[in-house]
Coordinates of C-alpha atoms in Angstrom, one line a residue:
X1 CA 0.0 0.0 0.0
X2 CA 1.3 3.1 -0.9
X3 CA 2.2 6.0 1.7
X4 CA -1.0 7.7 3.2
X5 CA -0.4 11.5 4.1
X6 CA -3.0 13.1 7.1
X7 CA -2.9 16.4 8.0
X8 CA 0.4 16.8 9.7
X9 CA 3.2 18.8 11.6
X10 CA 6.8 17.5 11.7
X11 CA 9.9 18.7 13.1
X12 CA 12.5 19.1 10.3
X13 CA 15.9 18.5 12.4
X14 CA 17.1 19.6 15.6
X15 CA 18.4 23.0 14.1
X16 CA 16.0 25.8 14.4
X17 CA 15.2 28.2 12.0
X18 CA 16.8 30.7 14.2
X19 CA 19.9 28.4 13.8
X20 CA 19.9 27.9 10.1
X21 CA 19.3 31.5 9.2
X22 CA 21.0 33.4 12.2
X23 CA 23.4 36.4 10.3
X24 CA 25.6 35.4 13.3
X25 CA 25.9 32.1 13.0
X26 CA 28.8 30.4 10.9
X27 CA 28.7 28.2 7.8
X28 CA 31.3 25.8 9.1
X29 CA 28.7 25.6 12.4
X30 CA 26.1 24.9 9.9
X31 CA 28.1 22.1 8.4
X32 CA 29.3 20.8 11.6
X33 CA 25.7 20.3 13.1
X34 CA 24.7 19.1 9.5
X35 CA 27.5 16.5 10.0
X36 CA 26.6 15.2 13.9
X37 CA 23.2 14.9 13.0
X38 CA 23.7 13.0 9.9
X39 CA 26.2 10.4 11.6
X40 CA 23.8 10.1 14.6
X41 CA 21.0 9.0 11.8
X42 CA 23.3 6.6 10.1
X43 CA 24.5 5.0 13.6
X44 CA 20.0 4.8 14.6
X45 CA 20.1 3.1 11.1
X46 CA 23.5 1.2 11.8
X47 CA 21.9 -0.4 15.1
X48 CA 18.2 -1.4 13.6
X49 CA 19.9 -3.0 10.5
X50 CA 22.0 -5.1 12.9
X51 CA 19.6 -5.8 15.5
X52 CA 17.6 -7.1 11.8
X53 CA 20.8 -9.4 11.1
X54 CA 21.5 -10.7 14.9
X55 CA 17.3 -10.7 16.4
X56 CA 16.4 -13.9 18.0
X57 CA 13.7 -11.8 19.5
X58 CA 10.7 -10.4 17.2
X59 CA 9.1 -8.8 20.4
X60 CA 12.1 -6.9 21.6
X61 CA 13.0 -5.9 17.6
X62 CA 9.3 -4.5 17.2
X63 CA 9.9 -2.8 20.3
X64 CA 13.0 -0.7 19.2
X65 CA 11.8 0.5 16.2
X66 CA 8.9 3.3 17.4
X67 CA 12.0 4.4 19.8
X68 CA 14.4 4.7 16.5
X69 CA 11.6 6.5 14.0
X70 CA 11.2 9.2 17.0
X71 CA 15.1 9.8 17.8
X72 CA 15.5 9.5 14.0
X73 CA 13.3 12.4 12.7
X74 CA 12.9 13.7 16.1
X75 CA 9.3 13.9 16.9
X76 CA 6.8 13.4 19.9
X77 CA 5.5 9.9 19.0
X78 CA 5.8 6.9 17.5
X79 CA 3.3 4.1 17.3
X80 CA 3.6 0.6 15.6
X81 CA 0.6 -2.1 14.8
X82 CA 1.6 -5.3 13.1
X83 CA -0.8 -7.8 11.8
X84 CA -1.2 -11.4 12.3
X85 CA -0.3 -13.4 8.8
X86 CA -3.9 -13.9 8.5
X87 CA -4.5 -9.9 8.4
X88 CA -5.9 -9.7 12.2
X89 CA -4.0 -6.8 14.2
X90 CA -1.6 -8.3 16.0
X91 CA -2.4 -6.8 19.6
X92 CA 0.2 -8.1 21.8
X93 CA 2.7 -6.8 19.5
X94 CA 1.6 -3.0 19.6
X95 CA 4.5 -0.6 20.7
X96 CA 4.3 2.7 21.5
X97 CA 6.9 5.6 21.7
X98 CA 5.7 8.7 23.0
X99 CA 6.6 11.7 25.7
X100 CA 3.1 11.5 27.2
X101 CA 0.9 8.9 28.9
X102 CA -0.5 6.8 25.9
X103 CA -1.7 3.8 27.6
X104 CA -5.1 4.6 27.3
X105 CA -4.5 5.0 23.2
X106 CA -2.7 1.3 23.5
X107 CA -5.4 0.0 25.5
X108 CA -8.2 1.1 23.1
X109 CA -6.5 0.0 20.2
X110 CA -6.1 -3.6 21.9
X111 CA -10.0 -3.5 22.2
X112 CA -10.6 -2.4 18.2
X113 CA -13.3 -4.5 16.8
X114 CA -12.7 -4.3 13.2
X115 CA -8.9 -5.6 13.9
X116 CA -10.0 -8.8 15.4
X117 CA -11.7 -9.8 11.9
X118 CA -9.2 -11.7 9.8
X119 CA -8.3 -10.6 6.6
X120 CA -8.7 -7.0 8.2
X121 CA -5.2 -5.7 6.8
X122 CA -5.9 -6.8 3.3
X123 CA -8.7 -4.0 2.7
X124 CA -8.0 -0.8 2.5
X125 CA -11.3 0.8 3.8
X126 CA -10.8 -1.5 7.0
X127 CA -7.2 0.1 7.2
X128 CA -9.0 3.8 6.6
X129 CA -11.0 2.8 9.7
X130 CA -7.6 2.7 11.5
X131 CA -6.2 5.4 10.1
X132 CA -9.5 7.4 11.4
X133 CA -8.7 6.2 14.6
X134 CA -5.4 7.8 15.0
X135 CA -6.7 10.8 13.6
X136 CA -9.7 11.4 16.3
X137 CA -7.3 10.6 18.6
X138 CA -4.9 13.0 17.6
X139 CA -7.1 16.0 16.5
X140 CA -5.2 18.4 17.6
X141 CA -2.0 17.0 16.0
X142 CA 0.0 16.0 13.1
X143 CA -0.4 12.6 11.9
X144 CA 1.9 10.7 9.1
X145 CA 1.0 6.9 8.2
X146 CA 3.0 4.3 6.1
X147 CA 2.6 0.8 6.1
X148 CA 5.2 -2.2 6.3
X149 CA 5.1 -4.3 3.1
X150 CA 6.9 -7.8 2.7
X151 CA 6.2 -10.0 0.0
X152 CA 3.3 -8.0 -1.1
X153 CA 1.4 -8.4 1.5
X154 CA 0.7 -5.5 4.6
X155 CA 1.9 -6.7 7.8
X156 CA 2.0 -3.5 9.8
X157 CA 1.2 0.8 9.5
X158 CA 3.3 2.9 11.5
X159 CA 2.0 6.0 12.9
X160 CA 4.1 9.0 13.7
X161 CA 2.5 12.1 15.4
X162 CA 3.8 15.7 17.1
X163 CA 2.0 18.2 18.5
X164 CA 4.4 21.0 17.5
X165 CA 2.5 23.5 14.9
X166 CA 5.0 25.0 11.8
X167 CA 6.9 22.5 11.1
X168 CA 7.4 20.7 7.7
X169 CA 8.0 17.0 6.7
X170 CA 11.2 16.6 4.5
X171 CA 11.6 13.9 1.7
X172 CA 14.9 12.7 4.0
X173 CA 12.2 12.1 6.6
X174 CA 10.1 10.5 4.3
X175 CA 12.8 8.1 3.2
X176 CA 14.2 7.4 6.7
X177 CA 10.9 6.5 8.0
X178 CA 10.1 4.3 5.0
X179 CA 13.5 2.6 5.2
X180 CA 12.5 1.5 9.0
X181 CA 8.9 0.5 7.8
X182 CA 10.6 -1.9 4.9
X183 CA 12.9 -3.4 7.1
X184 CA 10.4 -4.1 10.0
X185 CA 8.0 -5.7 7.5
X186 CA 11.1 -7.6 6.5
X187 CA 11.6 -9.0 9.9
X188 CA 8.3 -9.8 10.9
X189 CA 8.4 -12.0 7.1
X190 CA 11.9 -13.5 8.6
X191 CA 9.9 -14.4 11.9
X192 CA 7.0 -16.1 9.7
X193 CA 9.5 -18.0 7.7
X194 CA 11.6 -18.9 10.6
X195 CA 8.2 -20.1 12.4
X196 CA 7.7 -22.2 9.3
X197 CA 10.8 -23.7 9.1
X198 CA 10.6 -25.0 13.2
X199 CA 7.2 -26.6 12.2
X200 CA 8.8 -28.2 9.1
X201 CA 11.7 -29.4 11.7
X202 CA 9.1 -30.8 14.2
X203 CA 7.6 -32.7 11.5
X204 CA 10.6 -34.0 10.4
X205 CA 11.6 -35.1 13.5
X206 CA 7.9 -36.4 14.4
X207 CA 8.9 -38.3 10.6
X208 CA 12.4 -39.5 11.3
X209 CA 11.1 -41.3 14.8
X210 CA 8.0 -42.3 13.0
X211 CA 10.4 -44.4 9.9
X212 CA 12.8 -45.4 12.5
X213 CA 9.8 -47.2 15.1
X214 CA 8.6 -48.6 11.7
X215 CA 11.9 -49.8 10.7
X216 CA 12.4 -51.6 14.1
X217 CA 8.7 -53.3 13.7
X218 CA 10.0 -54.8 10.0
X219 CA 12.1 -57.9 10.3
X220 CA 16.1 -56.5 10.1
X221 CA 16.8 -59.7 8.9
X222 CA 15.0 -62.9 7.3
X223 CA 15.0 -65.8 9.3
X224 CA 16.9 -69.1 8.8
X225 CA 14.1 -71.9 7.9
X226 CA 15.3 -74.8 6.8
X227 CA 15.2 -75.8 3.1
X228 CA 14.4 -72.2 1.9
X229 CA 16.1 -69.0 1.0
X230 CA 14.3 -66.1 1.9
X231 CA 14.8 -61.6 0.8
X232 CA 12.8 -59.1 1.7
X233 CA 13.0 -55.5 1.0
X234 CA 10.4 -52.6 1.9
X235 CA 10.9 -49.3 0.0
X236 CA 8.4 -46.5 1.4
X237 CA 7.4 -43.8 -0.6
X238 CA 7.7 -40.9 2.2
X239 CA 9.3 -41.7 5.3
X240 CA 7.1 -43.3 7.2
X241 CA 4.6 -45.9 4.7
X242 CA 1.5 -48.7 4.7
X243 CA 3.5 -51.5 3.7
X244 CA 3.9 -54.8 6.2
X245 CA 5.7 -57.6 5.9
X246 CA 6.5 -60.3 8.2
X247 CA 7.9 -63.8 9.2
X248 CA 6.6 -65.0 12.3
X249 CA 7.1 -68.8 13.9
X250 CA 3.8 -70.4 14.8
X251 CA 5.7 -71.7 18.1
X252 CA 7.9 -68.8 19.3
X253 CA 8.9 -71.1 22.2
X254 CA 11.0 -73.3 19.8
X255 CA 14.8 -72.5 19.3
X256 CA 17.8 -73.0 17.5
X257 CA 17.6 -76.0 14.6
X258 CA 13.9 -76.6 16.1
X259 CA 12.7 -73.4 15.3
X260 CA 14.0 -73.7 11.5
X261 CA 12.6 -77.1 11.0
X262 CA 9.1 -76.1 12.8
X263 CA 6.2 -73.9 10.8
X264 CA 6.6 -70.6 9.8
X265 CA 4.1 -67.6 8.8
X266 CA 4.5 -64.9 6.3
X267 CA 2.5 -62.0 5.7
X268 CA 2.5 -59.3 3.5
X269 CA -0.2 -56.8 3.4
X270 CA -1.0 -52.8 2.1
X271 CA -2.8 -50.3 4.2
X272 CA -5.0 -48.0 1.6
X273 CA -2.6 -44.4 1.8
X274 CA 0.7 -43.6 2.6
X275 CA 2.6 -41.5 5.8
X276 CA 1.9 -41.1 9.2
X277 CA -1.9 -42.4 9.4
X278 CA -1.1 -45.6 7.2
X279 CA 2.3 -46.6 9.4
X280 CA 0.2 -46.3 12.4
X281 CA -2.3 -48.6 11.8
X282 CA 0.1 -51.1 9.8
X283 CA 1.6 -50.8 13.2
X284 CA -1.7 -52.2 15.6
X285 CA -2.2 -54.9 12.7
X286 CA 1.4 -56.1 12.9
X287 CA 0.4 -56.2 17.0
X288 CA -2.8 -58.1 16.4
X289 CA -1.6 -60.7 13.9
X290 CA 1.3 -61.5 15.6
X291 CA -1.1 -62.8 18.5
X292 CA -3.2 -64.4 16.0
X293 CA -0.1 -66.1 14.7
X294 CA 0.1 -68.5 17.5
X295 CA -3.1 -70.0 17.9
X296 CA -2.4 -72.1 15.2
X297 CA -5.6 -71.4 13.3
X298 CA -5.5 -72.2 9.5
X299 CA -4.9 -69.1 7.3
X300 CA -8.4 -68.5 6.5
X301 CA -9.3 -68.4 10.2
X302 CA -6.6 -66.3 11.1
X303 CA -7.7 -63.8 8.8
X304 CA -11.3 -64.3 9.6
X305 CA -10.4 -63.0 13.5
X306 CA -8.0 -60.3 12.2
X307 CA -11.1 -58.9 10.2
X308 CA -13.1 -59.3 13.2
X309 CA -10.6 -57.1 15.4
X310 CA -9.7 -54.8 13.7
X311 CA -12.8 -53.7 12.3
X312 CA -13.5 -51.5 14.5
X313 CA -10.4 -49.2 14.6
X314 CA -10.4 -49.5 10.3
X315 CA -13.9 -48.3 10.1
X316 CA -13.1 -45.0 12.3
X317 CA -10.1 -44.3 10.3
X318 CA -11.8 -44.9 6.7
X319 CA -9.2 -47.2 5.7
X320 CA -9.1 -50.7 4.3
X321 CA -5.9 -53.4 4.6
X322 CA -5.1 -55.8 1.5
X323 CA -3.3 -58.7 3.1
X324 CA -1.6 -61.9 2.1
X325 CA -1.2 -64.4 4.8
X326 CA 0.4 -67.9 4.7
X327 CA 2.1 -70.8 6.2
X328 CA 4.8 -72.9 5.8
X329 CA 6.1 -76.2 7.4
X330 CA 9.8 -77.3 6.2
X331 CA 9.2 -81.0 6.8
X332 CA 6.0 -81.5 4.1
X333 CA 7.4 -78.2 2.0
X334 CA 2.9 -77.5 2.3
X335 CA 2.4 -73.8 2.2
X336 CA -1.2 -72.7 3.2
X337 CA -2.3 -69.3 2.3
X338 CA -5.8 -67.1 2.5
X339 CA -5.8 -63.9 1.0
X340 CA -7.7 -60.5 2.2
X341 CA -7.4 -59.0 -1.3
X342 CA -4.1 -58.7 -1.8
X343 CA -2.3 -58.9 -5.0
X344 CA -1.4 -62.3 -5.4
X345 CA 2.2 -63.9 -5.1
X346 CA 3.5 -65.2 -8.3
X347 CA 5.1 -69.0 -8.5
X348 CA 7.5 -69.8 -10.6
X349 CA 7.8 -73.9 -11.1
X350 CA 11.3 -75.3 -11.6
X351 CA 10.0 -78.0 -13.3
X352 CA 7.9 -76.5 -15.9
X353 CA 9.6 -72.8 -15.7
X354 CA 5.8 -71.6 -15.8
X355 CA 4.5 -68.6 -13.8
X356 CA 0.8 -69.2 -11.6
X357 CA -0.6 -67.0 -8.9
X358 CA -1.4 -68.0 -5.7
X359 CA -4.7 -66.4 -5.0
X360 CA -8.2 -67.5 -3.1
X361 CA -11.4 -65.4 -2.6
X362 CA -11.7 -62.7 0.2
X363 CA -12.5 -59.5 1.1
X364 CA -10.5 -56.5 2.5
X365 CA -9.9 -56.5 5.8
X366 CA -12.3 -53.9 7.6
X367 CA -14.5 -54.0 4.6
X368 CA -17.6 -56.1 5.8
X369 CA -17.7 -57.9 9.8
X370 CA -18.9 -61.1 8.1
X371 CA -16.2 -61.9 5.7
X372 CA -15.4 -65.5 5.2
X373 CA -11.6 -66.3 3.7
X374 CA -11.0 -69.5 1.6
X375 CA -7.5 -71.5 2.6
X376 CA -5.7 -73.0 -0.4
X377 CA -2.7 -74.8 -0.4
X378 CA 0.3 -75.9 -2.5
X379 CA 3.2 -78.2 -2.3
X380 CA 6.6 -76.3 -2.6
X381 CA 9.2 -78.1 -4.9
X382 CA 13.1 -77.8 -5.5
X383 CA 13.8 -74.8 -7.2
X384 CA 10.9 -73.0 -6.7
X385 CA 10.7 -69.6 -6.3
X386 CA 7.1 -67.5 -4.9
X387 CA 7.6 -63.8 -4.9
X388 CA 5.0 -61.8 -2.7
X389 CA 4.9 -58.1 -3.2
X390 CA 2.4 -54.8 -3.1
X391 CA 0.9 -52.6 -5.8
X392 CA 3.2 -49.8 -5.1
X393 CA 5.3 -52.4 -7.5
X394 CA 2.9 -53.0 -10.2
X395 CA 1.5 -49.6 -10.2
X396 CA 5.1 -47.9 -10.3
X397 CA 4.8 -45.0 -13.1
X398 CA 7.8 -44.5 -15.7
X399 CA 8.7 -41.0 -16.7
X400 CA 6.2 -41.9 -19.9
X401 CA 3.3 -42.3 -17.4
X402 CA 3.1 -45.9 -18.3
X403 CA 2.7 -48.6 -15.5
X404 CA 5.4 -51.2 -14.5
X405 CA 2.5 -53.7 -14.2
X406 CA 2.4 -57.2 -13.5
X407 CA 3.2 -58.8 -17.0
X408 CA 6.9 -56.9 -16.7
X409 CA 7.3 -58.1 -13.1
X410 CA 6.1 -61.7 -14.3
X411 CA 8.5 -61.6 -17.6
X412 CA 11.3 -60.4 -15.2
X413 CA 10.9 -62.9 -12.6
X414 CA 11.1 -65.7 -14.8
X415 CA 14.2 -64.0 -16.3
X416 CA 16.1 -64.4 -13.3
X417 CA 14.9 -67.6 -12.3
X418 CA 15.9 -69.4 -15.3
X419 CA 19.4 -68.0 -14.5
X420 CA 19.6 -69.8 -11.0
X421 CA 19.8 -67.0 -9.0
X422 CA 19.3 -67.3 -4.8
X423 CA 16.5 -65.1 -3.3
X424 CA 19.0 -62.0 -2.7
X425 CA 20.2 -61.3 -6.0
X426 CA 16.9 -61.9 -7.4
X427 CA 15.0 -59.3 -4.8
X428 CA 17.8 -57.0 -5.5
X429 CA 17.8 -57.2 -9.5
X430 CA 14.3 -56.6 -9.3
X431 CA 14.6 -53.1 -7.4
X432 CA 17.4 -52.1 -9.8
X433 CA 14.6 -52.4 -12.6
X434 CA 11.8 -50.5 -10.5
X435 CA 14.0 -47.8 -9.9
X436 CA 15.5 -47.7 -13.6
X437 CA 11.9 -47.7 -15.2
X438 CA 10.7 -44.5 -12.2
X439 CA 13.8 -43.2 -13.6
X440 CA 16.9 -42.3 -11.2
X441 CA 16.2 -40.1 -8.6
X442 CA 12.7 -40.3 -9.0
X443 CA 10.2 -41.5 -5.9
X444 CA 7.5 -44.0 -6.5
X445 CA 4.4 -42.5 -5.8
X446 CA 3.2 -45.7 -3.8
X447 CA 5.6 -47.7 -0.8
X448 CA 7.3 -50.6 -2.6
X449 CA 7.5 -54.4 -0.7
X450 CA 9.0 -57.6 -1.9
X451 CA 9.5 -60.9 -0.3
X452 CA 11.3 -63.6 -2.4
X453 CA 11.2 -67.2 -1.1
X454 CA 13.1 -69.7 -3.0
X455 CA 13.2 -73.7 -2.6
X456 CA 17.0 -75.4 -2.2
X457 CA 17.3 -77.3 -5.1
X458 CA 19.2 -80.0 -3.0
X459 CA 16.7 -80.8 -0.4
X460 CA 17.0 -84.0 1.0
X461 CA 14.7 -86.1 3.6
X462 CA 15.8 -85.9 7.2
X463 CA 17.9 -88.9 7.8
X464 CA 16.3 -91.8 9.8
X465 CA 18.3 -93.6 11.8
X466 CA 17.2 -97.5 11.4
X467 CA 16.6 -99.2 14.9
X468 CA 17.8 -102.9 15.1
X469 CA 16.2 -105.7 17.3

């Protein structure tokens, strides 16, 4: 907003006409108080630009500058109003700089209706409301009114007033007080950005704890189980993600060689959205399956009570969970699997180097509270290999906008299982072609999980030790 002139009466310096015109006065005392005046404005100017650079303080810096317009250009009073970012006056932030008892004017302006409304500072006919203010109050005086501009935007009016009659307001006035209005709009915009930059930091922080619980709550490692190779990777797309994967022994109590021959579950499942809200609840489902896990329910039934607990909680949050769930026992090489749909894992045969999908009907989990899962089962042969993963894999976008998909993961996965590869090199070829077809340093749009489980090819029966009579 441009500079707003009221009727007013300014003190041009601290010589007096007497002084400047006197027949008796000299021009080198002319010069001389020309001089101390002008190095006492640039050291006023000096100390507000570096209490600008060095403020920790907005309060105390707003506080200064009435003080510095009034020694600067040497009138009676100085008042300052700043406005909230949303345009509101900014009441506990008014400063006033005068010889004479103004409480009562700081008090009333505390109290201004029109200022409480937001957006007040962004119309000019609300800001000639305030301007009328001054002036009533200050009938008898001179009144000059600028406003502090950052960014385009108003965020405070200074008011400068004297009582003194026949007096004149210079253009060097004019520029010194604009000077301090540009610079205090600048530091209340510093303040703002500073305050914006502490919430980013909190977030970030509230993030970095968030990915790191998560983290802990994914396996750090995949487990030894006899007569399989096992990888597993989850790639979130922000920090903290919906993906969950898991291997979890059916008898927790067993340990050592026991615990790799006995029966194993794995899980992977997808909670609909990504960040914060999505990692919390993938957390409670990891918590509630896990004590599923050891009943020893089929798959089918074990889903069936997950549904039923966490229904609840789901329905609140307006979220649904896709989730695979299966089980695996080392002796028979039987893997058992429902699924609450989830995409479902791809087999690849040794034998006949063919690809299938391991699906069965079912509904999302905290969908409907009287879904009913279907348990199928296969028999695991040499070679093998059954790749679980999420649709943040299949539904990957390529610079072109085109899909990765599941017929490129399915081509690709037969690709590296006809070359023999274990379960690490094949988990880890596969993210090398994800992140080559989002394009390198791109970030998928979706979190990423893959589990690859591949058969020994040189299992052999447990030995049985023949007993003789």
């Amino acid at each position: 907003m441009p500079n707003k002139r009221l009727p007013l009466n300014i003190k041009n310096s601290s010589l007096s006409n007497a002084q400047l015109f006197s027949p008796s006065s000299s021009f080198r005392e002319l010069l001389d108080s020309l001089s101390r005046e002008q190095k006492r404005n640039q050291e006023l100017l000096s100390s507000l630009g570096f209490a600008l650079r060095s403020f920790t303080n907005l309060s105390r810096f707003l506080e200064f500058v009435p003080v510095v317009i009034t020694q600067l250009i040497g009138v009676e009073g100085c008042c300052l109003i700043p406005f909230h970012e949303d345009g509101r006056v900014w009441r506990e932030q008014i400063h006033l700089s005068s010889n004479d008892d103004s409480q009562e004017l700081v008090r009333q302006l505390s109290v201004f209706d029109p200022g409480k409304k937001e957006g007040f500072a962004f119309d000019e006919n609300q800001l000639a409301l305030l301007d009328s203010f001054f002036q009533s109050h200050f009938s008898d005086s001179g009144v000059f009114t600028t406003s502090l501009i950052a960014r385009g935007r108003v965020r405070g009016r200074i008011y400068i007033f004297n009582t003194q009659k026949n007096c004149f307001w210079s253009d060097i006035h004019r520029q010194h007080v604009q000077l301090v209005a540009d610079l205090t709009g600048v530091a209340i915009e510093n303040d703002l950005v500073i305050q914006e930059i502490r919430r980013h930091e909190s977030l970030d922080r509230q993030l970095s704890i968030g990915a790191e619980i998560q983290a802990q709550l994914l396996p750090d490692r995949c487990p030894m189980i006899e007569g399989i190779e096992l990888a597993a990777l989850c790639r979130p797309a922000f920090q903290v993600g919906g993906d969950y994967y898991d291997f979890m022994p059916t008898r927790p109590e067993l340990l050592g060689r026991r615990r790799e021959r006995g029966q194993w579950s794995f899980v992977i499942g997808d909670v609909m959205g990504k960040g914060i809200p999505a990692g919390l609840l993938m957390t409670m489902l990891r918590g509630m399956l896990r004590a599923e896990v050891i009943s020893g329910l089929p798959p089918n039934q074990i889903l069936h009570d997950l549904n039923q607990l966490a229904l609840d909680d789901l329905a609140q949050s307006h979220r649904f969970v896709t989730l695979f769930y299966s089980d695996y026992d080392p002796r028979s090489r039987k893997l058992r699997f429902a699924n609450a749909a989830h995409n479902p894992p791809l087999l690849w045969r040794a034998a006949t180097k063919a690809i299938s999908r391991l699906d069965s009907p079912g509904l999302l989990i905290g969908l409907q509270p009287d879904a009913e899962y279907v348990c199928g089962e296969t028999i695991l042969e040499p070679g093998d290999i059954l790749l679980y993963y999420t649709d943040g894999v299949t539904e990957a976008q390529g610079l072109t906008g085109e899909r990765f998909d599941e017929v490129r993961l399915i081509h690709l996965l037969s690709e590296y299982a006809v070359q023999g590869l274990s379960a690490k090199p094949i988990l880890d070829k596969l993210f090398k072609r994800l992140d080559s077809f989002v394009g390198i340093g791109q970030h998928l749009q979706d979190d990423a999980s893959m589990v690859v489980l591949k058969v020994n090819e040189d299992i052999t029966l447990p030995n049985i030790r023949k007993i003789h009579h």
